[in-house]
mmCIF file of C-alpha atoms in Angstrom:
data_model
loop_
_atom_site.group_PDB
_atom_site.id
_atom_site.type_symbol
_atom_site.label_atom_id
_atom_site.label_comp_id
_atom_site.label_asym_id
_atom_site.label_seq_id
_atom_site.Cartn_x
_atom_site.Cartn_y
_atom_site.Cartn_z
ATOM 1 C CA UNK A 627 -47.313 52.539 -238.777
ATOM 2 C CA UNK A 628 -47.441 51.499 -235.006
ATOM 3 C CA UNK A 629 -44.906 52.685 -232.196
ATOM 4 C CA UNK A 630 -43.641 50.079 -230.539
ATOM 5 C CA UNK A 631 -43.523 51.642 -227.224
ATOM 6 C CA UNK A 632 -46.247 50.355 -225.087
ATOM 7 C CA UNK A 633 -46.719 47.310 -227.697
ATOM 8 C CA UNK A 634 -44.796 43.681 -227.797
ATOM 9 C CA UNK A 635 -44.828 43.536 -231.749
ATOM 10 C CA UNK A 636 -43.874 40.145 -233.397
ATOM 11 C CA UNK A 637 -43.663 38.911 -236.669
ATOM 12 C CA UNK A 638 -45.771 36.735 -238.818
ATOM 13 C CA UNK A 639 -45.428 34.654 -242.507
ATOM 14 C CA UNK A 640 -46.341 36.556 -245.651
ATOM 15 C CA UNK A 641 -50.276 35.711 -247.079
ATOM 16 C CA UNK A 642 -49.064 32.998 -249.208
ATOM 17 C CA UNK A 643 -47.420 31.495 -246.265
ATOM 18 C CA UNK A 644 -49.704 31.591 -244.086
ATOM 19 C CA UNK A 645 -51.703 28.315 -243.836
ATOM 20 C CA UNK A 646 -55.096 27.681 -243.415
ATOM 21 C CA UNK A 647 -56.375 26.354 -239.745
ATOM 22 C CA UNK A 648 -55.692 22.901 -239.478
ATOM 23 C CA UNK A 649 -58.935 20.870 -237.884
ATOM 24 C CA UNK A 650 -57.207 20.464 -234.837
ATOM 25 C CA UNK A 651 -56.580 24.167 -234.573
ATOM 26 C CA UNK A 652 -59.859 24.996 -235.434
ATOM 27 C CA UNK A 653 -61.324 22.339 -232.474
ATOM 28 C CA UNK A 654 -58.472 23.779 -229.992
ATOM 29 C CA UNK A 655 -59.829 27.153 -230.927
ATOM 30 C CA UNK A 656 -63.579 26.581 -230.231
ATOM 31 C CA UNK A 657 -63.070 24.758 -226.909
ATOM 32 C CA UNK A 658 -60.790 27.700 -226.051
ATOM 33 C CA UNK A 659 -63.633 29.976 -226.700
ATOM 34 C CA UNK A 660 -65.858 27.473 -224.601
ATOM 35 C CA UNK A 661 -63.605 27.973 -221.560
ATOM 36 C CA UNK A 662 -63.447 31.286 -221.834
ATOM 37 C CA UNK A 663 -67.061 32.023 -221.853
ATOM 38 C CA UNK A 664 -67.794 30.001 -219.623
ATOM 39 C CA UNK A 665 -65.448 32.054 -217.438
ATOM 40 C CA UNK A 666 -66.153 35.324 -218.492
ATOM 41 C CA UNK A 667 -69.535 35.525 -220.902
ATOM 42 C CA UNK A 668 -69.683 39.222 -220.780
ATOM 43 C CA UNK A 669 -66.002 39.687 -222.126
ATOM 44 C CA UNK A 670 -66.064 36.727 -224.611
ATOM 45 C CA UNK A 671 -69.414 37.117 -225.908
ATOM 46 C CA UNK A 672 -69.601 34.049 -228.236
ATOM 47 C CA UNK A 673 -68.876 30.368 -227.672
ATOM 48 C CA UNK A 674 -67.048 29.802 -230.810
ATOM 49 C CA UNK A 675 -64.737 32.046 -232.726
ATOM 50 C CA UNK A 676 -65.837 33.285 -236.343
ATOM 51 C CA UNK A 677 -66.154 31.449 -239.366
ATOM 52 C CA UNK A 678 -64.487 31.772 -242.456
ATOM 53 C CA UNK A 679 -66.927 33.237 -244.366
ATOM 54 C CA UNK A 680 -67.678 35.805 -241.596
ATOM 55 C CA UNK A 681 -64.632 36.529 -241.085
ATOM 56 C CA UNK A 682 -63.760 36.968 -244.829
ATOM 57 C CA UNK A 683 -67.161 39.498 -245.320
ATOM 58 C CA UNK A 684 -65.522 41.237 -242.175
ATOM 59 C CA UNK A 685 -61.809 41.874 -244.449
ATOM 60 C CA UNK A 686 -63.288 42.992 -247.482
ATOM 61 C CA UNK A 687 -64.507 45.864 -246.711
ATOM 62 C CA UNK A 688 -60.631 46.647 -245.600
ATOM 63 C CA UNK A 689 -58.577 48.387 -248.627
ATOM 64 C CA UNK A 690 -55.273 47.807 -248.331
ATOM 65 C CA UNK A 691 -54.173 49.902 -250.395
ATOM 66 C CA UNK A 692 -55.275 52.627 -248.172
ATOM 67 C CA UNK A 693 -51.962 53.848 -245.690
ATOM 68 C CA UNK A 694 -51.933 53.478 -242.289
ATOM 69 C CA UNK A 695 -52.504 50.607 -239.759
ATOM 70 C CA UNK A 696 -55.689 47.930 -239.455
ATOM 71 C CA UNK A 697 -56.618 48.002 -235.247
ATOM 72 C CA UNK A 698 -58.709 44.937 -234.889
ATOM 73 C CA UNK A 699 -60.683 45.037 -230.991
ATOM 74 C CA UNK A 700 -61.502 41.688 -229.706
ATOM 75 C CA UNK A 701 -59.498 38.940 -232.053
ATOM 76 C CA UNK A 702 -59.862 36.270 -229.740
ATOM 77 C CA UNK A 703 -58.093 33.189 -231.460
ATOM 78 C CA UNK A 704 -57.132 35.199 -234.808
ATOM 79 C CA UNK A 705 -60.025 33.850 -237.728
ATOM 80 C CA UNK A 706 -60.628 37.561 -238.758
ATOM 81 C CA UNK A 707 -56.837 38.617 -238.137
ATOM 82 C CA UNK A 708 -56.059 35.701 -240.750
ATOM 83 C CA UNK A 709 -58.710 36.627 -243.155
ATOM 84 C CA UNK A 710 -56.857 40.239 -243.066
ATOM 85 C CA UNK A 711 -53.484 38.632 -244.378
ATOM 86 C CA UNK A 712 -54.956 36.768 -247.120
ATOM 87 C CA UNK A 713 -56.946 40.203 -248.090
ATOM 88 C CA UNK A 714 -53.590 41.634 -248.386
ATOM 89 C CA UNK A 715 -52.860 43.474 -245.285
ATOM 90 C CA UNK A 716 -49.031 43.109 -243.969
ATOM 91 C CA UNK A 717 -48.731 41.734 -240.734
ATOM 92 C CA UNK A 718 -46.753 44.327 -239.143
ATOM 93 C CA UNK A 719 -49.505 47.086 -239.987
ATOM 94 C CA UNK A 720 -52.355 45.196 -237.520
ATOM 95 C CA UNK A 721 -52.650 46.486 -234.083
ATOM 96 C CA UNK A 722 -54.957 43.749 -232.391
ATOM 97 C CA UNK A 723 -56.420 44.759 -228.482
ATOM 98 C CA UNK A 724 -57.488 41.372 -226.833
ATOM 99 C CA UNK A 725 -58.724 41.467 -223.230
ATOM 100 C CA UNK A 726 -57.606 37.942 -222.797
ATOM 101 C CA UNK A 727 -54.439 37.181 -221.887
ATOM 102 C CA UNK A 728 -54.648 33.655 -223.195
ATOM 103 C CA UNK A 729 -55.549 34.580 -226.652
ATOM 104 C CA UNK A 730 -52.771 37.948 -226.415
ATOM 105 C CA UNK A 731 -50.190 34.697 -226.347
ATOM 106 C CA UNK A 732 -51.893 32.497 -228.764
ATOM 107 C CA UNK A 733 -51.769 35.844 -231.279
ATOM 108 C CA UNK A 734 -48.252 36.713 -230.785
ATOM 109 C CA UNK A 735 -47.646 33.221 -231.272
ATOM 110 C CA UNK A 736 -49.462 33.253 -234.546
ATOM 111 C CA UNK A 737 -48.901 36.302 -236.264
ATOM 112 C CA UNK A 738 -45.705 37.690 -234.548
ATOM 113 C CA UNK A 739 -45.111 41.155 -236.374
ATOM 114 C CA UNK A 740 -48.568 42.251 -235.446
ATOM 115 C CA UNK A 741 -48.611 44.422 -232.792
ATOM 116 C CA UNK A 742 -50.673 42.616 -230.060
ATOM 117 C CA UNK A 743 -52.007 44.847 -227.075
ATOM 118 C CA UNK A 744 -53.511 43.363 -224.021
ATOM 119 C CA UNK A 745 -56.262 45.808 -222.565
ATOM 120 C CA UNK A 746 -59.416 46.929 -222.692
ATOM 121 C CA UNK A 747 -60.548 47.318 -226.266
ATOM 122 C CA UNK A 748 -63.868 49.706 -225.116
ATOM 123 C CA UNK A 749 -61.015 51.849 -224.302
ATOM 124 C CA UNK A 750 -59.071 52.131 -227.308
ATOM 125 C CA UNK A 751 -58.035 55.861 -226.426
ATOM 126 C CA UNK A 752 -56.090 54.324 -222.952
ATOM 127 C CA UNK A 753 -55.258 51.023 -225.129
ATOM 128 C CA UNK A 754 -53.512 52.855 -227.820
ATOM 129 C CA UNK A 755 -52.022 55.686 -226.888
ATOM 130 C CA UNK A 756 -48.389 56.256 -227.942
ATOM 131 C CA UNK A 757 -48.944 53.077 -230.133
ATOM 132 C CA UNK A 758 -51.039 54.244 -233.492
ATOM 133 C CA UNK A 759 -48.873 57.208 -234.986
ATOM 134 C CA UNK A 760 -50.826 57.964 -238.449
ATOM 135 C CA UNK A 761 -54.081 57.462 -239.045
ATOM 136 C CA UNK A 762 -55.427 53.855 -239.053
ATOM 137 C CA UNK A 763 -57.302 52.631 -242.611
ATOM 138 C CA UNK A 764 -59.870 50.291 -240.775
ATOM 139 C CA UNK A 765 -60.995 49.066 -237.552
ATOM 140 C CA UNK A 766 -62.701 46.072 -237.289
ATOM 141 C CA UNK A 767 -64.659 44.353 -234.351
ATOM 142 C CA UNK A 768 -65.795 41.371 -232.905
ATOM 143 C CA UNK A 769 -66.769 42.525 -229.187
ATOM 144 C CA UNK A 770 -70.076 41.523 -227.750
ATOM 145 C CA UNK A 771 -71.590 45.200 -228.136
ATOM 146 C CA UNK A 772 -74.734 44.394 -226.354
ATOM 147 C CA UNK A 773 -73.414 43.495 -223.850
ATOM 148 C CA UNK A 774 -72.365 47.115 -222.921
ATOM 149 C CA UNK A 775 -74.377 50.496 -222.642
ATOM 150 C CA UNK A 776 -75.322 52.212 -225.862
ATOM 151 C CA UNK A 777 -74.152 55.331 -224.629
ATOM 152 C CA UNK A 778 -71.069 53.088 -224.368
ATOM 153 C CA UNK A 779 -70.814 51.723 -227.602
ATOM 154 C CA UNK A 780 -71.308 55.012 -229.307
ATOM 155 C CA UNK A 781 -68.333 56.573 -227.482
ATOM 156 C CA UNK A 782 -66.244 53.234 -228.694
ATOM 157 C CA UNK A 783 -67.600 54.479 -232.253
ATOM 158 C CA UNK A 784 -66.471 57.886 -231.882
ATOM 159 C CA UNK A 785 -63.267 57.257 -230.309
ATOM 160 C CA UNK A 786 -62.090 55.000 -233.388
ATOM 161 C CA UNK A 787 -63.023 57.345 -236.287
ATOM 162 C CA UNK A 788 -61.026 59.977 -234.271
ATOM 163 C CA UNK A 789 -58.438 57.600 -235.143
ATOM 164 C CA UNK A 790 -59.206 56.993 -238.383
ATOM 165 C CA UNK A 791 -59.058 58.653 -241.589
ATOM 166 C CA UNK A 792 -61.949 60.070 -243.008
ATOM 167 C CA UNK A 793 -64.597 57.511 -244.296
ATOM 168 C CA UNK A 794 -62.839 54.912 -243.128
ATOM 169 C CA UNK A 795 -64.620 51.744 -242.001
ATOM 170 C CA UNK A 796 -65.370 50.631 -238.375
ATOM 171 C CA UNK A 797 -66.346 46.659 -239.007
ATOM 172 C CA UNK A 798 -68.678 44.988 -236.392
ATOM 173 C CA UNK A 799 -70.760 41.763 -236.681
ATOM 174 C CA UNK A 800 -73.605 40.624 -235.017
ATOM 175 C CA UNK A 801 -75.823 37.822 -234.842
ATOM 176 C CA UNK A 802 -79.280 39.999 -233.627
ATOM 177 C CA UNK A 803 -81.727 41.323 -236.026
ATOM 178 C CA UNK A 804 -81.223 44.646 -235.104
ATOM 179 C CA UNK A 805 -77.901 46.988 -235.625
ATOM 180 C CA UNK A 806 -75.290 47.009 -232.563
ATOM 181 C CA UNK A 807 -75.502 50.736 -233.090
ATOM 182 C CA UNK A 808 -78.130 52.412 -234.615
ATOM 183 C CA UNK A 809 -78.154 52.766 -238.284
ATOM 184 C CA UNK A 810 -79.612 56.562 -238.001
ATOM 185 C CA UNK A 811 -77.204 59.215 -237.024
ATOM 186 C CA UNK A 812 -76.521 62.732 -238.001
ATOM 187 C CA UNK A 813 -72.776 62.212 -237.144
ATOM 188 C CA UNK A 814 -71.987 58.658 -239.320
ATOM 189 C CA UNK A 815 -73.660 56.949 -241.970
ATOM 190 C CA UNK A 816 -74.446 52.777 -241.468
ATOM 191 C CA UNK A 817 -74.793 50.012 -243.461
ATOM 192 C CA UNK A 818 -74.818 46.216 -243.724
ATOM 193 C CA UNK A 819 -74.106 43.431 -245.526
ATOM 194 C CA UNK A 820 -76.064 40.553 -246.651
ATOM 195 C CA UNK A 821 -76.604 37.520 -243.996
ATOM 196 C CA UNK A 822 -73.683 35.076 -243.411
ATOM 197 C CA UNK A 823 -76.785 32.041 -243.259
ATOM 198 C CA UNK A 824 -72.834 29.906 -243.045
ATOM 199 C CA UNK A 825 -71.626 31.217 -239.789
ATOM 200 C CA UNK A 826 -73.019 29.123 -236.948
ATOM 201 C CA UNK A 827 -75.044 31.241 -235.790
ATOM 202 C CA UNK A 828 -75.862 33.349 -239.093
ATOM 203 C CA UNK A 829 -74.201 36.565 -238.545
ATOM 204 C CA UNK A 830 -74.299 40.013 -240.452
ATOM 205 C CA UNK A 831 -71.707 43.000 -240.728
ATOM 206 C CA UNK A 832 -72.385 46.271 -240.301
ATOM 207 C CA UNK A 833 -70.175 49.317 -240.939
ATOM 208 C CA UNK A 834 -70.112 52.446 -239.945
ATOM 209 C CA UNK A 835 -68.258 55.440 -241.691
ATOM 210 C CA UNK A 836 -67.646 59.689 -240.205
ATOM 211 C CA UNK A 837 -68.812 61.350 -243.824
#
């Protein structure tokens, strides 16, 4: 489970409490994304937050019946974060890193015993040290990979199956035809789901797994 020493952790409903986004919420939450990218495309990377059915292809690959903690990198306005409740996952086992320090108060707002952690989430050895004390079962992602290096993104890679447990899942979507990090590696093994034609724009998730 997460320290709470360098994390404000707050406390959220159980699954069956937890109510689906209203419309309004779900309109607040797009033109929330809108402002932000417009302010900052490179750290938002999309213009709307993910859809349901993204974000529920995203938690299934999550066991929870596997110990340790969920760390979620980029959660912007929470869709995935919710879809890991209703999969099963307790609130206070999620350790979510948002850059954005609007979204870190919308999250704590709306799932307060998560662990919410503003920094950088390309940096998850700085961003959670002291906080994850057991391996985690899962990470999951929704930064804009492509917008950074490869040699980059590989290092983000290695750094979260270091904390990890073996074969555990590091969950990334994308919406290019091509893997955000290359399916062929000596060091993990890749693969991807179907396409999600009903996320605006289609999406697809691929995960990535240390043998």
């Amino acid at each position: 489970m997460p320290r709470r020493s360098r994390a404000k952790a707050i406390a959220v409903s159980s699954p069956l409490q937890h109510p689906q986004p209203q419309r309004r919420d779900i309109l607040e939450d797009e033109a929330r994304f809108l402002r932000s990218w417009f302010e900052r495309p490179l750290v938002t990377g999309a213009v709307t937050p993910s859809g349901r059915m993204l974000a529920r292809t995203m938690a299934s690959y999550v066991d929870p019946r596997l110990s340790g903690p969920v760390i979620e990198l980029g959660p912007g306005t929470g869709p995935v974060t919710d879809a890991l409740v209703r999969r099963g996952i307790a609130p206070e086992r999620l350790v979510l890193v948002e850059y954005n320090p609007d979204f870190c108060k919308l999250l704590r707002r709306r799932f307060p015993k998560a662990t919410v952690l503003q920094g950088d989430a390309y940096d998850i050895r700085a961003a959670l040290a002291d906080v994850v004390a057991e391996p985690a079962c899962a990470t999951i992602s929704s930064l804009p990979l492509f917008t950074k290096p490869l040699e980059q993104r590989l290092d983000l890679l290695s750094a979260a199956h270091d904390l990890m447990h073996p074969d555990a899942p590091f969950v990334q979507f994308t919406y290019a035809v091509v893997p955000p990090i290359p399916a062929k590696s000596s060091t993990y093994t890749a693969s991807r789901s179907n396409k999600v034609w009903l996320n605006l724009p289609p999406a697809r998730v691929w995960v990535y797994r240390r043998p």
